[in-house]
Coordinates of C-alpha atoms and ligand atoms in Angstrom, one line a residue:
M1 CA 10.1 112.9 -132.1
C2 CA 11.5 110.2 -129.9
G3 CA 10.8 106.5 -130.1
I4 CA 8.8 104.4 -127.7
V5 CA 8.8 100.6 -127.2
A6 CA 7.0 98.9 -124.4
Y7 CA 6.5 95.2 -123.7
Y8 CA 4.1 93.0 -121.6
G9 CA 4.4 89.3 -121.9
H10 CA 6.2 86.1 -121.1
Q11 CA 9.5 86.8 -122.8
N12 CA 12.4 89.0 -121.7
G13 CA 11.0 92.4 -122.4
I14 CA 14.4 94.1 -121.9
S15 CA 16.1 92.5 -124.8
I16 CA 12.9 92.9 -127.0
S17 CA 12.8 96.6 -126.1
L18 CA 16.4 97.2 -126.8
K19 CA 16.2 95.5 -130.2
G20 CA 13.0 97.4 -130.8
L21 CA 14.5 100.8 -129.9
K22 CA 17.3 100.2 -132.4
R23 CA 14.7 100.1 -135.1
L24 CA 13.3 103.4 -133.9
E25 CA 16.6 105.2 -133.7
Y26 CA 15.6 107.1 -136.8
R27 CA 13.2 109.0 -134.5
G28 CA 16.0 110.3 -132.3
Y29 CA 19.2 109.0 -130.9
D30 CA 20.7 111.4 -128.3
S31 CA 19.9 109.4 -125.2
A32 CA 18.0 106.3 -124.4
G33 CA 16.6 104.3 -121.4
L34 CA 14.2 101.8 -120.1
A35 CA 12.2 101.0 -116.9
F36 CA 11.1 97.6 -115.8
L37 CA 9.0 96.1 -113.0
E38 CA 10.7 93.7 -110.6
N39 CA 9.2 92.6 -107.3
N40 CA 6.9 95.6 -107.1
Q41 CA 9.8 98.0 -107.7
I42 CA 10.6 100.0 -110.8
N43 CA 14.2 100.0 -112.0
I44 CA 15.4 102.6 -114.5
I45 CA 18.5 102.2 -116.6
K46 CA 19.2 105.2 -118.9
N47 CA 22.0 107.2 -120.4
K48 CA 23.2 109.8 -122.8
G49 CA 24.1 108.4 -126.2
K50 CA 22.7 105.8 -128.5
I51 CA 21.0 102.5 -127.9
K52 CA 24.4 100.7 -128.2
D53 CA 25.5 102.6 -125.1
L54 CA 22.4 101.6 -123.3
I55 CA 22.9 98.0 -124.2
G56 CA 26.4 98.3 -122.6
L57 CA 24.7 99.1 -119.2
I58 CA 22.5 96.1 -119.2
N59 CA 23.9 93.4 -116.9
G60 CA 21.7 90.4 -117.6
E61 CA 18.5 92.0 -116.2
Q62 CA 15.3 90.4 -117.3
A63 CA 11.7 91.6 -117.0
N64 CA 8.3 90.9 -118.4
I65 CA 6.9 94.4 -118.2
V66 CA 9.1 97.1 -119.7
I67 CA 8.9 100.6 -121.1
S68 CA 11.7 102.1 -123.1
H69 CA 12.6 105.3 -125.1
T70 CA 15.1 106.8 -127.5
R71 CA 15.2 110.5 -127.4
W72 CA 15.5 113.6 -129.7
A73 CA 15.9 116.4 -127.2
T74 CA 13.5 119.3 -127.3
H75 CA 13.4 120.5 -123.7
G76 CA 16.7 120.1 -121.8
Q77 CA 20.1 118.9 -123.0
P78 CA 20.6 115.3 -124.1
N79 CA 22.1 114.0 -120.8
H80 CA 21.5 111.3 -118.3
I81 CA 19.0 113.2 -116.2
N82 CA 16.9 114.3 -119.1
A83 CA 16.8 110.9 -120.7
H84 CA 13.6 108.9 -120.4
P85 CA 12.0 107.1 -118.5
H86 CA 11.2 109.6 -115.8
F87 CA 10.2 108.7 -112.3
S88 CA 7.5 110.3 -110.2
M89 CA 8.9 111.8 -107.0
D90 CA 8.2 108.6 -104.9
H91 CA 9.5 106.3 -107.6
S92 CA 6.2 104.5 -107.8
I93 CA 5.6 105.5 -111.4
A94 CA 7.8 105.7 -114.5
I95 CA 6.8 107.2 -117.9
V96 CA 8.1 107.6 -121.4
H97 CA 6.8 110.4 -123.6
N98 CA 7.1 111.5 -127.2
G99 CA 5.8 115.0 -128.0
I100 CA 5.7 118.3 -126.1
I101 CA 3.7 119.1 -123.0
E102 CA 3.0 122.8 -123.7
N103 CA 1.7 123.7 -120.3
H104 CA 4.5 121.9 -118.4
A105 CA 5.9 125.1 -116.9
D106 CA 2.5 126.1 -115.3
L107 CA 2.0 122.5 -114.0
K108 CA 5.5 122.3 -112.6
K109 CA 5.1 125.6 -110.9
E110 CA 1.9 124.5 -109.2
L111 CA 3.3 121.1 -108.2
T112 CA 6.5 122.6 -106.8
E113 CA 5.1 125.7 -105.1
K114 CA 1.8 124.4 -103.8
Y115 CA 2.7 120.8 -103.1
N116 CA 6.4 120.8 -102.7
Y117 CA 7.1 118.3 -105.6
K118 CA 10.8 118.0 -106.6
F119 CA 11.7 117.8 -110.2
Q120 CA 14.9 116.1 -111.4
S121 CA 15.2 117.0 -115.0
E122 CA 14.7 120.0 -117.3
T123 CA 12.2 118.1 -119.5
D124 CA 8.6 118.9 -120.1
S125 CA 7.9 115.2 -119.8
E126 CA 8.7 114.6 -116.1
V127 CA 5.6 116.5 -115.0
I128 CA 3.5 113.5 -116.4
A129 CA 4.9 111.1 -113.8
H130 CA 4.4 113.6 -111.0
L131 CA 0.9 114.3 -112.0
I132 CA 0.0 110.6 -112.0
Q133 CA 1.5 110.4 -108.5
F134 CA -0.5 113.5 -107.4
F135 CA -3.8 112.0 -108.5
Y136 CA -3.1 108.4 -107.5
Q137 CA -5.4 107.0 -104.8
G138 CA -5.1 103.3 -105.5
N139 CA -6.5 103.3 -109.1
F140 CA -3.7 103.7 -111.6
E141 CA -6.0 104.1 -114.6
E142 CA -8.0 106.8 -113.0
A143 CA -4.9 108.7 -111.9
F144 CA -3.6 108.4 -115.5
R145 CA -6.8 109.8 -116.9
K146 CA -6.8 112.7 -114.5
M147 CA -3.2 113.4 -115.6
L148 CA -4.4 113.4 -119.2
S149 CA -7.1 116.0 -118.4
K150 CA -4.4 118.4 -117.1
I151 CA -1.8 118.2 -119.8
E152 CA -1.9 120.2 -123.1
G153 CA 0.2 119.6 -126.2
A154 CA 1.2 116.5 -128.2
F155 CA 1.9 113.2 -126.7
G156 CA 2.4 109.5 -126.9
I157 CA 2.8 108.3 -123.4
V158 CA 3.4 104.9 -121.7
A159 CA 3.3 104.6 -118.0
L160 CA 4.1 101.9 -115.4
H161 CA 3.1 101.8 -111.7
K162 CA 5.0 99.6 -109.3
K163 CA 1.8 98.3 -107.7
H164 CA 0.0 97.4 -110.9
N165 CA 0.9 94.8 -113.4
E166 CA -0.3 97.1 -116.2
L167 CA 0.9 99.3 -118.9
I168 CA -1.2 102.3 -119.7
C169 CA -0.6 104.4 -122.8
A170 CA -2.3 107.3 -124.5
R171 CA -2.0 109.1 -127.8
K172 CA -2.7 112.7 -128.9
G173 CA -0.7 114.0 -131.7
S174 CA 2.2 111.5 -131.5
P175 CA 1.7 108.0 -132.9
L176 CA 1.3 104.8 -130.9
V177 CA 0.6 101.4 -132.2
L178 CA -0.3 98.2 -130.2
G179 CA 1.1 94.9 -131.3
L180 CA -1.0 91.9 -130.4
G181 CA 1.1 88.7 -130.1
E182 CA 0.4 85.4 -128.5
N183 CA -0.2 86.2 -124.8
E184 CA 2.1 89.2 -125.3
Y185 CA 1.6 92.8 -126.1
F186 CA 3.8 95.6 -127.5
I187 CA 3.3 99.3 -127.6
A188 CA 5.5 101.3 -130.0
S189 CA 5.8 104.5 -132.1
D190 CA 5.6 102.4 -135.2
P191 CA 5.3 98.6 -135.8
S192 CA 8.9 97.9 -136.7
P193 CA 10.1 97.0 -133.1
F194 CA 7.8 94.0 -132.9
L195 CA 7.5 92.9 -136.6
D196 CA 9.4 89.7 -135.9
H197 CA 6.8 88.8 -133.2
T198 CA 3.5 89.9 -134.7
K199 CA 2.0 91.6 -137.7
N200 CA -1.4 92.2 -135.9
V201 CA -1.8 95.8 -134.8
I202 CA -4.1 98.4 -133.6
Y203 CA -3.2 102.0 -134.4
L204 CA -4.4 104.2 -131.6
E205 CA -6.4 107.1 -132.9
E206 CA -6.3 110.6 -131.5
K207 CA -7.3 110.8 -127.9
Q208 CA -7.4 107.1 -127.3
M209 CA -5.7 105.2 -124.5
A210 CA -5.0 101.5 -123.9
I211 CA -4.7 99.5 -120.8
I212 CA -2.6 96.3 -121.1
S213 CA -2.6 93.7 -118.4
E214 CA -1.9 89.9 -118.3
N215 CA -3.4 88.4 -121.5
H216 CA -5.8 91.3 -121.9
Y217 CA -6.0 94.7 -123.5
E218 CA -8.6 97.4 -123.6
V219 CA -8.8 100.5 -125.7
K220 CA -10.7 103.5 -124.3
D221 CA -11.4 107.1 -124.9
F222 CA -9.9 109.7 -122.5
N223 CA -13.2 109.5 -120.5
G224 CA -12.7 105.9 -119.8
L225 CA -15.4 104.6 -122.2
N226 CA -14.5 101.3 -123.9
L227 CA -14.1 101.4 -127.6
D228 CA -14.5 98.8 -130.3
V229 CA -11.3 99.0 -132.4
E230 CA -10.3 97.1 -135.5
M231 CA -7.1 95.0 -135.7
E232 CA -5.1 95.4 -138.8
E233 CA -2.4 93.3 -140.4
I234 CA 0.9 95.0 -141.4
P235 CA 1.4 94.5 -145.1
F236 CA 5.2 94.1 -145.1
G237 CA 7.6 91.7 -143.4
I238 CA 10.8 91.9 -141.3
E239 CA 13.0 92.1 -144.5
A240 CA 11.6 95.6 -145.2
I241 CA 13.3 96.9 -142.1
Q242 CA 16.6 95.1 -142.5
K243 CA 19.7 96.3 -144.4
Q244 CA 19.9 93.1 -146.4
G245 CA 23.6 93.2 -147.1
F246 CA 23.8 96.9 -147.8
K247 CA 26.2 99.0 -145.8
H248 CA 23.5 101.5 -144.9
F249 CA 19.7 101.7 -145.0
M250 CA 20.2 104.8 -147.2
L251 CA 22.0 102.8 -149.9
K252 CA 19.5 100.0 -149.7
E253 CA 16.7 102.5 -150.1
I254 CA 18.3 104.2 -153.0
N255 CA 18.6 100.8 -154.7
E256 CA 15.0 100.0 -153.9
Q257 CA 13.8 102.8 -156.2
P258 CA 13.0 100.7 -159.3
N259 CA 10.5 98.8 -157.1
T260 CA 9.2 101.7 -155.0
I261 CA 8.5 103.8 -158.1
R262 CA 6.6 100.9 -159.6
D263 CA 4.7 100.3 -156.4
C264 CA 3.5 103.9 -156.3
F265 CA 1.8 103.8 -159.7
T266 CA 0.7 100.1 -159.8
G267 CA -3.0 99.8 -160.0
K268 CA -3.5 103.5 -160.5
L269 CA -2.8 104.1 -164.2
R270 CA -5.8 102.4 -165.7
N271 CA -8.3 104.5 -163.8
I272 CA -6.7 107.7 -162.8
E273 CA -10.1 109.1 -161.7
G274 CA -9.9 106.5 -159.0
I275 CA -6.6 107.5 -157.4
G276 CA -8.3 108.3 -154.2
I277 CA -9.2 112.0 -154.3
K278 CA -12.8 113.2 -154.3
L279 CA -13.4 116.9 -154.9
K280 CA -16.3 118.7 -153.2
T281 CA -16.0 121.6 -155.6
N282 CA -14.4 122.5 -158.9
I283 CA -11.0 123.5 -157.9
Q284 CA -9.3 126.8 -158.8
R285 CA -6.0 126.2 -157.2
V286 CA -3.8 123.6 -155.7
V287 CA -1.9 124.3 -152.4
L288 CA 0.9 121.9 -151.5
V289 CA 2.1 122.0 -147.9
A290 CA 5.2 120.1 -146.8
C291 CA 8.5 120.2 -145.0
G292 CA 12.1 119.2 -145.9
T293 CA 12.5 116.8 -148.8
S294 CA 8.7 116.6 -149.2
Y295 CA 8.7 120.3 -149.8
H296 CA 11.1 119.9 -152.7
A297 CA 8.9 117.2 -154.2
A298 CA 6.0 119.7 -153.9
L299 CA 8.0 122.3 -155.8
I300 CA 8.4 119.8 -158.6
G301 CA 4.7 119.2 -158.5
K302 CA 4.2 122.9 -159.1
Y303 CA 6.3 123.0 -162.2
I304 CA 4.5 120.0 -163.6
I305 CA 0.9 120.9 -162.8
E306 CA 1.1 124.5 -163.8
K307 CA 2.8 123.7 -167.1
K308 CA 0.8 120.7 -168.1
S309 CA -2.6 121.3 -166.5
N310 CA -2.8 125.1 -166.3
I311 CA -3.8 125.1 -162.7
P312 CA -2.1 127.5 -160.3
V313 CA -0.1 125.8 -157.7
I314 CA 1.1 127.3 -154.4
V315 CA 3.8 125.5 -152.5
E316 CA 4.2 126.3 -148.8
H317 CA 6.6 125.3 -146.0
A318 CA 4.0 124.0 -143.5
S319 CA 5.8 125.7 -140.7
E320 CA 5.4 129.1 -142.4
F321 CA 1.9 128.5 -143.7
R322 CA 0.4 128.1 -140.3
Y323 CA 1.6 131.3 -138.7
R324 CA 0.7 133.9 -141.3
K325 CA -2.8 134.4 -142.6
P326 CA -2.9 131.9 -145.4
M327 CA -5.3 133.0 -148.1
L328 CA -7.3 129.8 -148.5
F329 CA -10.6 129.3 -150.3
P330 CA -13.1 126.4 -150.3
S331 CA -12.3 126.0 -154.0
D332 CA -8.6 125.2 -153.2
L333 CA -7.3 121.6 -153.1
V334 CA -4.9 121.6 -150.2
M335 CA -2.6 118.7 -150.2
A336 CA -0.1 117.6 -147.5
I337 CA 3.0 115.8 -148.7
S338 CA 4.7 113.7 -146.1
Q339 CA 6.8 110.6 -145.9
S340 CA 6.2 109.9 -142.2
G341 CA 2.6 111.3 -142.1
E342 CA 3.5 112.6 -138.6
T343 CA 5.2 116.0 -139.3
A344 CA 3.5 118.3 -136.8
D345 CA 3.5 121.4 -138.9
T346 CA 2.1 119.6 -142.0
L347 CA -0.6 118.0 -139.9
E348 CA -1.6 121.4 -138.4
A349 CA -1.7 123.0 -141.9
I350 CA -4.2 120.4 -143.0
R351 CA -6.3 120.9 -139.9
L352 CA -6.4 124.6 -140.8
A353 CA -7.4 124.0 -144.4
K354 CA -10.2 121.7 -143.2
K355 CA -11.5 124.4 -140.9
I356 CA -11.7 126.7 -143.9
G357 CA -13.6 124.1 -145.8
C358 CA -11.0 123.4 -148.5
N359 CA -10.8 120.2 -150.5
V360 CA -8.1 118.3 -148.6
A361 CA -6.0 115.3 -149.5
G362 CA -2.6 113.8 -148.7
I363 CA 0.4 112.2 -150.4
V364 CA 1.8 110.1 -147.6
N365 CA 4.0 107.0 -147.3
V366 CA 3.1 105.6 -143.8
T367 CA -0.4 104.1 -143.9
G368 CA -2.6 104.9 -140.9
S369 CA -0.4 107.9 -140.0
S370 CA -1.8 111.0 -138.4
I371 CA -1.7 113.0 -141.7
A372 CA -3.2 110.2 -143.7
K373 CA -6.0 109.9 -141.2
E374 CA -6.5 113.7 -141.0
C375 CA -6.7 114.0 -144.8
G376 CA -9.0 111.0 -145.1
Q377 CA -8.1 110.7 -148.8
G378 CA -5.2 110.9 -151.2
I379 CA -2.4 108.9 -152.6
Y380 CA -0.3 106.4 -150.6
L381 CA 3.2 106.0 -151.8
H382 CA 3.6 102.4 -150.8
A383 CA 7.4 102.8 -150.7
G384 CA 7.7 100.6 -147.6
P385 CA 9.5 101.7 -144.4
E386 CA 12.1 104.4 -145.0
I387 CA 14.7 104.1 -142.3
G388 CA 17.6 106.2 -143.4
V389 CA 17.0 109.7 -142.0
A390 CA 17.8 111.3 -145.3
S391 CA 14.8 110.6 -147.5
T392 CA 15.4 109.1 -150.9
K393 CA 12.9 106.5 -152.1
A394 CA 10.0 108.4 -150.6
F395 CA 11.1 111.5 -152.6
T396 CA 11.1 109.8 -156.0
S397 CA 7.7 108.2 -155.1
Q398 CA 6.3 111.6 -154.2
V399 CA 7.3 112.8 -157.6
V400 CA 5.5 109.8 -159.1
A401 CA 2.5 110.6 -157.0
L402 CA 2.5 114.2 -158.0
N403 CA 2.5 113.0 -161.6
L404 CA -0.5 110.9 -160.8
L405 CA -2.1 114.0 -159.3
N406 CA -1.3 115.9 -162.4
L407 CA -2.9 113.3 -164.6
F408 CA -6.0 113.3 -162.4
L409 CA -6.3 117.1 -162.8
N410 CA -5.3 117.2 -166.4
K411 CA -8.2 115.1 -167.7
N412 CA -6.8 114.8 -171.2
P413 CA -6.9 111.0 -172.0
Y414 CA -4.2 111.3 -174.6
Y415 CA -1.8 113.0 -172.2
Q416 CA -2.8 110.6 -169.5
Y417 CA -2.0 107.7 -171.8
E418 CA 1.3 109.1 -172.8
I419 CA 2.6 109.7 -169.3
A420 CA 1.2 106.3 -168.1
E421 CA 3.4 104.6 -170.8
E422 CA 6.4 106.6 -169.7
L423 CA 5.8 105.8 -166.1
R424 CA 5.7 102.1 -166.9
K425 CA 9.1 102.2 -168.5
L426 CA 10.7 104.2 -165.7
P427 CA 11.5 101.4 -163.2
K428 CA 13.7 99.5 -165.7
I429 CA 15.5 102.7 -166.7
V430 CA 16.2 103.5 -163.0
E431 CA 17.4 99.9 -162.5
E432 CA 19.9 100.2 -165.4
F433 CA 21.1 103.6 -164.2
L434 CA 21.8 102.2 -160.7
K435 CA 24.4 99.9 -162.1
N436 CA 26.4 102.9 -163.0
E437 CA 29.6 103.3 -160.9
K438 CA 30.4 106.8 -162.2
V439 CA 29.0 108.7 -159.2
K440 CA 31.2 106.8 -156.8
E441 CA 34.3 107.8 -158.8
I442 CA 33.3 111.4 -158.8
A443 CA 32.6 111.4 -155.1
K444 CA 36.2 110.2 -154.6
K445 CA 37.5 113.2 -156.5
Y446 CA 35.5 115.8 -154.6
F447 CA 34.7 114.4 -151.1
F448 CA 37.1 116.8 -149.4
A449 CA 35.6 120.0 -150.9
K450 CA 34.7 122.7 -148.4
H451 CA 31.4 123.5 -150.0
F452 CA 29.3 122.7 -153.0
L453 CA 26.8 124.6 -155.2
F454 CA 23.9 122.8 -156.8
L455 CA 22.4 124.6 -159.8
G456 CA 19.4 124.0 -162.1
R457 CA 16.7 125.9 -163.8
D458 CA 13.0 125.2 -164.3
I459 CA 12.1 121.8 -162.9
N460 CA 15.7 121.1 -162.2
F461 CA 15.8 123.9 -159.6
P462 CA 14.0 121.9 -156.9
V463 CA 16.2 119.0 -157.9
A464 CA 19.2 121.2 -157.1
L465 CA 17.6 122.1 -153.8
E466 CA 17.1 118.4 -153.0
G467 CA 20.7 117.5 -154.0
S468 CA 22.1 120.2 -151.7
L469 CA 19.9 119.2 -148.8
K470 CA 20.9 115.5 -149.2
L471 CA 24.6 116.4 -149.1
K472 CA 24.2 118.8 -146.1
E473 CA 22.1 116.3 -144.1
I474 CA 24.5 113.4 -144.2
S475 CA 28.0 114.8 -145.0
Y476 CA 27.7 118.1 -143.0
I477 CA 29.4 119.9 -146.0
P478 CA 27.8 123.3 -146.5
A479 CA 26.0 123.2 -149.8
E480 CA 23.7 125.7 -151.5
G481 CA 20.9 124.9 -154.0
Y482 CA 20.1 127.8 -156.3
P483 CA 18.3 128.6 -159.5
A484 CA 21.2 128.6 -162.1
G485 CA 20.1 131.9 -163.5
E486 CA 20.1 133.6 -160.1
M487 CA 23.6 132.5 -159.2
K488 CA 25.1 135.6 -160.7
H489 CA 23.1 137.6 -158.1
G490 CA 25.0 136.3 -155.2
P491 CA 26.3 132.8 -154.9
I492 CA 28.8 133.4 -157.7
A493 CA 30.9 135.1 -155.1
L494 CA 31.5 131.7 -153.6
I495 CA 33.1 130.3 -156.7
D496 CA 36.8 129.6 -156.7
S497 CA 39.0 126.8 -158.1
E498 CA 38.2 124.6 -155.1
T499 CA 34.4 124.8 -155.3
P500 CA 32.5 122.2 -157.2
S501 CA 29.3 123.4 -158.9
I502 CA 26.9 120.7 -159.8
F503 CA 24.7 121.6 -162.8
I504 CA 21.6 119.6 -163.5
L505 CA 20.3 120.0 -166.9
T506 CA 17.9 118.4 -169.3
K507 CA 17.6 118.9 -173.0
D508 CA 14.6 121.2 -172.8
E509 CA 13.9 124.9 -173.4
V510 CA 16.4 126.1 -170.8
Y511 CA 19.2 123.8 -171.8
E512 CA 21.2 126.5 -173.6
K513 CA 20.6 129.0 -170.8
V514 CA 22.1 126.6 -168.3
I515 CA 25.1 126.2 -170.5
S516 CA 25.6 130.0 -170.4
N517 CA 25.5 129.7 -166.6
M518 CA 28.2 127.0 -166.8
H519 CA 30.4 129.5 -168.6
E520 CA 29.9 132.0 -165.8
V521 CA 31.3 129.4 -163.4
K522 CA 34.1 128.2 -165.7
S523 CA 35.4 131.7 -166.3
R524 CA 35.9 132.0 -162.6
Q525 CA 37.9 128.7 -162.4
G526 CA 35.1 126.9 -160.7
K527 CA 34.9 123.1 -161.0
I528 CA 31.9 121.8 -162.9
I529 CA 30.1 118.5 -162.5
C530 CA 27.3 118.1 -165.0
I531 CA 24.3 115.8 -164.7
C532 CA 22.6 115.7 -168.0
D533 CA 20.7 113.6 -170.5
H534 CA 22.3 115.2 -173.6
V535 CA 26.0 116.1 -173.9
N536 CA 27.2 118.4 -176.6
E537 CA 30.7 119.6 -177.4
E538 CA 30.3 122.7 -175.4
I539 CA 29.4 120.8 -172.2
E540 CA 32.3 118.4 -172.8
Q541 CA 34.7 121.3 -172.8
L542 CA 33.1 123.1 -169.8
A543 CA 32.5 120.2 -167.5
D544 CA 35.2 118.6 -165.4
D545 CA 33.0 115.6 -164.9
I546 CA 29.8 114.4 -166.5
I547 CA 27.2 112.1 -165.2
F548 CA 25.1 111.0 -168.1
V549 CA 21.5 110.1 -167.3
P550 CA 19.0 108.4 -169.6
K551 CA 16.5 110.5 -171.4
V552 CA 13.0 110.4 -169.9
I553 CA 10.0 112.7 -170.4
W554 CA 10.3 116.1 -168.8
E555 CA 7.7 115.3 -166.1
L556 CA 9.7 112.3 -164.9
S557 CA 13.2 113.8 -165.3
P558 CA 13.4 115.0 -161.7
I559 CA 13.4 111.3 -160.7
I560 CA 16.3 110.2 -162.9
N561 CA 18.2 113.5 -162.1
T562 CA 17.9 113.2 -158.3
I563 CA 19.2 109.6 -158.1
P564 CA 22.8 110.6 -158.9
L565 CA 22.6 113.4 -156.4
Q566 CA 21.4 110.9 -153.7
L567 CA 24.4 108.7 -154.6
L568 CA 26.8 111.6 -154.6
A569 CA 25.6 112.7 -151.1
Y570 CA 25.8 109.1 -149.9
Y571 CA 29.4 108.3 -151.2
T572 CA 30.7 111.8 -150.1
A573 CA 29.3 111.2 -146.6
D574 CA 30.7 107.7 -146.5
L575 CA 34.2 108.8 -147.6
N576 CA 34.0 111.4 -144.8
N577 CA 33.1 108.6 -142.4
R578 CA 29.7 110.1 -141.4
E579 CA 26.9 108.3 -139.6
I580 CA 24.9 108.1 -142.7
D581 CA 21.6 106.6 -141.5
Q582 CA 21.6 108.7 -138.3
P583 CA 23.2 112.1 -139.1
R584 CA 23.8 114.4 -136.2
N585 CA 21.0 116.6 -134.9
L586 CA 18.4 115.2 -137.2
A587 CA 15.4 112.9 -136.8
K588 CA 13.3 111.3 -139.4
S589 CA 9.9 112.0 -137.9
V590 CA 9.5 115.6 -136.6
T591 CA 6.4 115.5 -134.4
V592 CA 7.2 118.8 -132.7
E593 CA 6.6 122.2 -134.2
Ligands
LIG1 C1 12.6 115.6 -141.2 C2 13.4 114.6 -142.0 C3 13.4 115.0 -143.5 C4 12.0 115.1 -144.0 C5 11.2 116.1 -143.2 C6 9.7 116.1 -143.6 O1 13.2 116.9 -141.2 O2 14.7 114.6 -141.5 O3 14.1 114.0 -144.2 O4 12.0 115.4 -145.4 O5 11.3 115.8 -141.8 O6 9.2 114.8 -143.2 P1 7.9 114.1 -143.8 O7 7.8 112.8 -143.1 O8 6.7 115.0 -143.4 O9 8.1 114.0 -145.2

């Protein structure tokens, strides 16, 4: 994880980097720091805490060449010493790193025992700076490349040498993008830090490095061969990464859903064959791999594809999938689902499927991301940057994309037409629903609860999982998502008069069954909040509170049912004064295994 911003140009790179780091805080926020070049000396300012704490340490310093970093700790506690940048022993080099150097312990042993190097921190990253010093004989680039040949693992690295007016960076497994301004250059983990300066970018590919000097940049492979690379233009503006009057990014992103849902299907409904997936074989099975919220979207995809297209679907946590012996066949369609497109486990799962020769595709939000590139085909969500750490708009777009996948697999033109019509109506329905203030009222009633249960059956079971994950992530209130019918096999023991159970139900074939489960809770004095599209007398009597959602077709119901759960999590966290956009211990983009 971690965010990197580096600047080379004619402006004050320190203020640009600090502003940029704030936009990357979603990648980690336990410590932060920067290094800058001044009179052939490198100065480092860093500290435990967030960017605002780092800003407090800046005393009017200015510099034109700067590297900076916001950290999500993996190796070593989040403290001052472990914060990036890291110096080489002789302070001639400073580096920032995102990723994990897997062989850092062996390299450190060799450098300390054989060559008497002294390490300051507990991080895996510090070894990078020492290695560059070790190999340096007057040529910074050559020493950097020799360092690259020694390290194993995942990295986005930017390095600075006190004797060279250069920034050198390299990417393997952790994203880095170059921003090309007017006589100024940026390097960052994503383009948001420099969007107000330039929209022209070069996404470094795997095993590429770049050397930036005054008014000049070069992209090379790790052997030092010059590469021809294409510049791209970022398709969104600065407003996409600003709160625009909302108290939090999460609330803004929840409210963007009418548009993001539309943007996901726009241009794809008329020609579903052209959604971007080419199959090498007839497929026998779909395997969906994902993590976190994206995993819940995948579970929804399973319910839809199996029921409506009669194709078996397996859903896998990417982190589990990789380390057992996954039974994959070339006739499988293996799809990665990922908002960021950078989740390490999901990326590796796709690499594994490719090795076996499966059909491979992605459902990804961030264009040009590692997973998007590795898959080489699939459906982009086009939801725009999602900044709140808890995923909201990406999730509902993933459900739209999985519906598109289902239409692609289904092949029945009448069914395709019917769902396309329903999809077209959905943004308006969501827009109307978002005007509803009911969820806020309900949050005021329950925000002090000690724990929550989220219960649903059939397609509403993954919705329950997602509702409970949202609440946990941002309010830190323990919550459990469970299939409503399974509750009596365990979680029912948690029910007492203080515990709210949130039932999600749709007027479908399990509607009555869920009402029976509500009775089980009610008879144990549990509180019931009911999210449903059809209220009968029984529900009116059973439920303490009802959130009525508009009726939509079953395949799209997870979208409309999840939105009140997002809002419930949001308002509950806000009433508990939580740091909603940057909840403790989490990071948005998990580029470590
Ligand atoms: C992290 C985030 C989650 C996200 C998960 C998968 O844990 O905090 O919100 O769902 O990663 O991320 P992806 O980008 O692959 O969807």
